[in-house]
């Protein structure tokens, strides 16, 4: 929530169904840095975030929505690395299983 990356839906009953957007309640500086990091992450096909971005786009999500999801993923990975004081492992979920 501090980063301001949570989605917000605009609904009012059944008559108003607008497109969702990211809330702008968090740190604007952090959001800008995450945006630039996400842009660079999806450009490079060799890193861990490119495949996730492509999967979002192939499922029909708009590119900005997919980029917002990558921003959220970057912040979660960074938090996990800092919390557990371990280096980043690309396929960590597959190693645990």
PDB file of N, CA, C and O in Angstrom, residues 7-8 19-22 25 27-28 32-33 39-41 49 54-55 58-60 62 69-71 84 88-90 96:
ATOM      1  N   UNK A   7      -4.795  -1.970  -7.032  1.00  0.00           N
ATOM      2  CA  UNK A   7      -5.788  -1.623  -8.038  1.00  0.00           C
ATOM      3  C   UNK A   7      -7.046  -1.042  -7.402  1.00  0.00           C
ATOM      4  O   UNK A   7      -7.404  -1.385  -6.280  1.00  0.00           O
ATOM      5  N   UNK A   8      -7.703  -0.159  -8.118  1.00  0.00           N
ATOM      6  CA  UNK A   8      -8.957   0.439  -7.655  1.00  0.00           C
ATOM      7  C   UNK A   8      -9.998   0.284  -8.751  1.00  0.00           C
ATOM      8  O   UNK A   8      -9.757   0.645  -9.903  1.00  0.00           O
ATOM      9  N   UNK A  19     -13.114   1.402 -16.289  1.00  0.00           N
ATOM     10  CA  UNK A  19     -11.861   0.652 -16.206  1.00  0.00           C
ATOM     11  C   UNK A  19     -11.193   0.929 -14.878  1.00  0.00           C
ATOM     12  O   UNK A  19     -11.230   2.045 -14.370  1.00  0.00           O
ATOM     13  N   UNK A  20     -10.569  -0.075 -14.326  1.00  0.00           N
ATOM     14  CA  UNK A  20      -9.838   0.100 -13.088  1.00  0.00           C
ATOM     15  C   UNK A  20      -8.535   0.853 -13.323  1.00  0.00           C
ATOM     16  O   UNK A  20      -8.094   1.024 -14.448  1.00  0.00           O
ATOM     17  N   UNK A  21      -7.929   1.312 -12.258  1.00  0.00           N
ATOM     18  CA  UNK A  21      -6.664   2.015 -12.331  1.00  0.00           C
ATOM     19  C   UNK A  21      -5.884   1.773 -11.047  1.00  0.00           C
ATOM     20  O   UNK A  21      -6.415   1.243 -10.081  1.00  0.00           O
ATOM     21  N   UNK A  22      -4.619   2.171 -11.053  1.00  0.00           N
ATOM     22  CA  UNK A  22      -3.818   2.070  -9.843  1.00  0.00           C
ATOM     23  C   UNK A  22      -4.140   3.250  -8.940  1.00  0.00           C
ATOM     24  O   UNK A  22      -4.297   4.369  -9.422  1.00  0.00           O
ATOM     25  N   UNK A  25      -2.181   6.645  -3.995  1.00  0.00           N
ATOM     26  CA  UNK A  25      -2.116   7.010  -2.587  1.00  0.00           C
ATOM     27  C   UNK A  25      -0.730   6.844  -1.988  1.00  0.00           C
ATOM     28  O   UNK A  25      -0.477   7.341  -0.908  1.00  0.00           O
ATOM     29  N   UNK A  27       3.748   6.485  -2.332  1.00  0.00           N
ATOM     30  CA  UNK A  27       4.885   7.331  -2.639  1.00  0.00           C
ATOM     31  C   UNK A  27       5.043   7.475  -4.153  1.00  0.00           C
ATOM     32  O   UNK A  27       5.262   6.490  -4.859  1.00  0.00           O
ATOM     33  N   UNK A  28       4.946   8.693  -4.641  1.00  0.00           N
ATOM     34  CA  UNK A  28       5.065   8.943  -6.077  1.00  0.00           C
ATOM     35  C   UNK A  28       6.481   8.659  -6.565  1.00  0.00           C
ATOM     36  O   UNK A  28       6.674   8.144  -7.672  1.00  0.00           O
ATOM     37  N   UNK A  32       7.485   5.945  -9.453  1.00  0.00           N
ATOM     38  CA  UNK A  32       8.235   6.316 -10.657  1.00  0.00           C
ATOM     39  C   UNK A  32       9.448   5.416 -10.842  1.00  0.00           C
ATOM     40  O   UNK A  32       9.751   4.976 -11.952  1.00  0.00           O
ATOM     41  N   UNK A  33      10.143   5.128  -9.743  1.00  0.00           N
ATOM     42  CA  UNK A  33      11.309   4.256  -9.834  1.00  0.00           C
ATOM     43  C   UNK A  33      10.916   2.836 -10.222  1.00  0.00           C
ATOM     44  O   UNK A  33      11.604   2.183 -11.010  1.00  0.00           O
ATOM     45  N   UNK A  39       9.902  -1.201 -16.812  1.00  0.00           N
ATOM     46  CA  UNK A  39      10.132  -1.035 -18.248  1.00  0.00           C
ATOM     47  C   UNK A  39      11.409  -1.750 -18.682  1.00  0.00           C
ATOM     48  O   UNK A  39      11.432  -2.432 -19.707  1.00  0.00           O
ATOM     49  N   UNK A  40      12.470  -1.591 -17.913  1.00  0.00           N
ATOM     50  CA  UNK A  40      13.726  -2.253 -18.251  1.00  0.00           C
ATOM     51  C   UNK A  40      13.630  -3.763 -18.062  1.00  0.00           C
ATOM     52  O   UNK A  40      14.243  -4.524 -18.810  1.00  0.00           O
ATOM     53  N   UNK A  41      12.865  -4.193 -17.068  1.00  0.00           N
ATOM     54  CA  UNK A  41      12.742  -5.633 -16.797  1.00  0.00           C
ATOM     55  C   UNK A  41      12.019  -6.350 -17.921  1.00  0.00           C
ATOM     56  O   UNK A  41      12.377  -7.484 -18.266  1.00  0.00           O
ATOM     57  N   UNK A  49      11.304 -11.444 -15.117  1.00  0.00           N
ATOM     58  CA  UNK A  49      10.026 -10.744 -15.221  1.00  0.00           C
ATOM     59  C   UNK A  49       9.465 -10.697 -16.646  1.00  0.00           C
ATOM     60  O   UNK A  49       8.285 -10.451 -16.836  1.00  0.00           O
ATOM     61  N   UNK A  54       4.906 -11.232 -20.637  1.00  0.00           N
ATOM     62  CA  UNK A  54       4.376 -11.826 -21.867  1.00  0.00           C
ATOM     63  C   UNK A  54       3.122 -12.643 -21.586  1.00  0.00           C
ATOM     64  O   UNK A  54       2.175 -12.638 -22.375  1.00  0.00           O
ATOM     65  N   UNK A  55       3.094 -13.335 -20.455  1.00  0.00           N
ATOM     66  CA  UNK A  55       1.914 -14.130 -20.104  1.00  0.00           C
ATOM     67  C   UNK A  55       0.709 -13.232 -19.870  1.00  0.00           C
ATOM     68  O   UNK A  55      -0.410 -13.560 -20.292  1.00  0.00           O
ATOM     69  N   UNK A  58      -0.483 -12.007 -23.321  1.00  0.00           N
ATOM     70  CA  UNK A  58      -1.116 -13.078 -24.082  1.00  0.00           C
ATOM     71  C   UNK A  58      -2.506 -13.409 -23.557  1.00  0.00           C
ATOM     72  O   UNK A  58      -3.358 -13.885 -24.300  1.00  0.00           O
ATOM     73  N   UNK A  59      -2.733 -13.183 -22.262  1.00  0.00           N
ATOM     74  CA  UNK A  59      -4.071 -13.409 -21.689  1.00  0.00           C
ATOM     75  C   UNK A  59      -5.043 -12.281 -22.016  1.00  0.00           C
ATOM     76  O   UNK A  59      -6.192 -12.319 -21.599  1.00  0.00           O
ATOM     77  N   UNK A  60      -4.571 -11.258 -22.738  1.00  0.00           N
ATOM     78  CA  UNK A  60      -5.453 -10.188 -23.164  1.00  0.00           C
ATOM     79  C   UNK A  60      -5.448  -8.961 -22.266  1.00  0.00           C
ATOM     80  O   UNK A  60      -6.271  -8.069 -22.442  1.00  0.00           O
ATOM     81  N   UNK A  62      -4.242  -5.348 -20.959  1.00  0.00           N
ATOM     82  CA  UNK A  62      -3.562  -4.204 -21.581  1.00  0.00           C
ATOM     83  C   UNK A  62      -2.108  -4.130 -21.126  1.00  0.00           C
ATOM     84  O   UNK A  62      -1.763  -4.579 -20.029  1.00  0.00           O
ATOM     85  N   UNK A  69       1.425  -4.884 -13.020  1.00  0.00           N
ATOM     86  CA  UNK A  69       1.599  -6.165 -12.328  1.00  0.00           C
ATOM     87  C   UNK A  69       3.080  -6.476 -12.138  1.00  0.00           C
ATOM     88  O   UNK A  69       3.475  -7.005 -11.097  1.00  0.00           O
ATOM     89  N   UNK A  70       3.894  -6.126 -13.108  1.00  0.00           N
ATOM     90  CA  UNK A  70       5.339  -6.346 -12.982  1.00  0.00           C
ATOM     91  C   UNK A  70       5.915  -5.420 -11.911  1.00  0.00           C
ATOM     92  O   UNK A  70       6.784  -5.827 -11.137  1.00  0.00           O
ATOM     93  N   UNK A  71       5.427  -4.198 -11.836  1.00  0.00           N
ATOM     94  CA  UNK A  71       5.860  -3.283 -10.777  1.00  0.00           C
ATOM     95  C   UNK A  71       5.552  -3.887  -9.405  1.00  0.00           C
ATOM     96  O   UNK A  71       6.378  -3.865  -8.494  1.00  0.00           O
ATOM     97  N   UNK A  84      14.304 -11.708   4.137  1.00  0.00           N
ATOM     98  CA  UNK A  84      14.958 -12.985   4.441  1.00  0.00           C
ATOM     99  C   UNK A  84      16.474 -12.937   4.291  1.00  0.00           C
ATOM    100  O   UNK A  84      17.136 -13.943   4.545  1.00  0.00           O
ATOM    101  N   UNK A  88      18.646 -13.064  -4.694  1.00  0.00           N
ATOM    102  CA  UNK A  88      17.533 -13.357  -5.589  1.00  0.00           C
ATOM    103  C   UNK A  88      17.802 -14.642  -6.358  1.00  0.00           C
ATOM    104  O   UNK A  88      18.879 -14.843  -6.912  1.00  0.00           O
ATOM    105  N   UNK A  89      16.812 -15.541  -6.372  1.00  0.00           N
ATOM    106  CA  UNK A  89      16.881 -16.793  -7.129  1.00  0.00           C
ATOM    107  C   UNK A  89      15.735 -16.771  -8.127  1.00  0.00           C
ATOM    108  O   UNK A  89      14.576 -16.594  -7.757  1.00  0.00           O
ATOM    109  N   UNK A  90      16.054 -16.953  -9.391  1.00  0.00           N
ATOM    110  CA  UNK A  90      15.063 -16.807 -10.460  1.00  0.00           C
ATOM    111  C   UNK A  90      13.878 -17.768 -10.308  1.00  0.00           C
ATOM    112  O   UNK A  90      12.739 -17.376 -10.408  1.00  0.00           O
ATOM    113  N   UNK A  96      11.468 -24.873  -4.115  1.00  0.00           N
ATOM    114  CA  UNK A  96      10.822 -25.248  -2.870  1.00  0.00           C
ATOM    115  C   UNK A  96       9.973 -26.504  -3.015  1.00  0.00           C
ATOM    116  O   UNK A  96       9.788 -27.246  -2.080  1.00  0.00           O
TER     117      UNK A  96
END
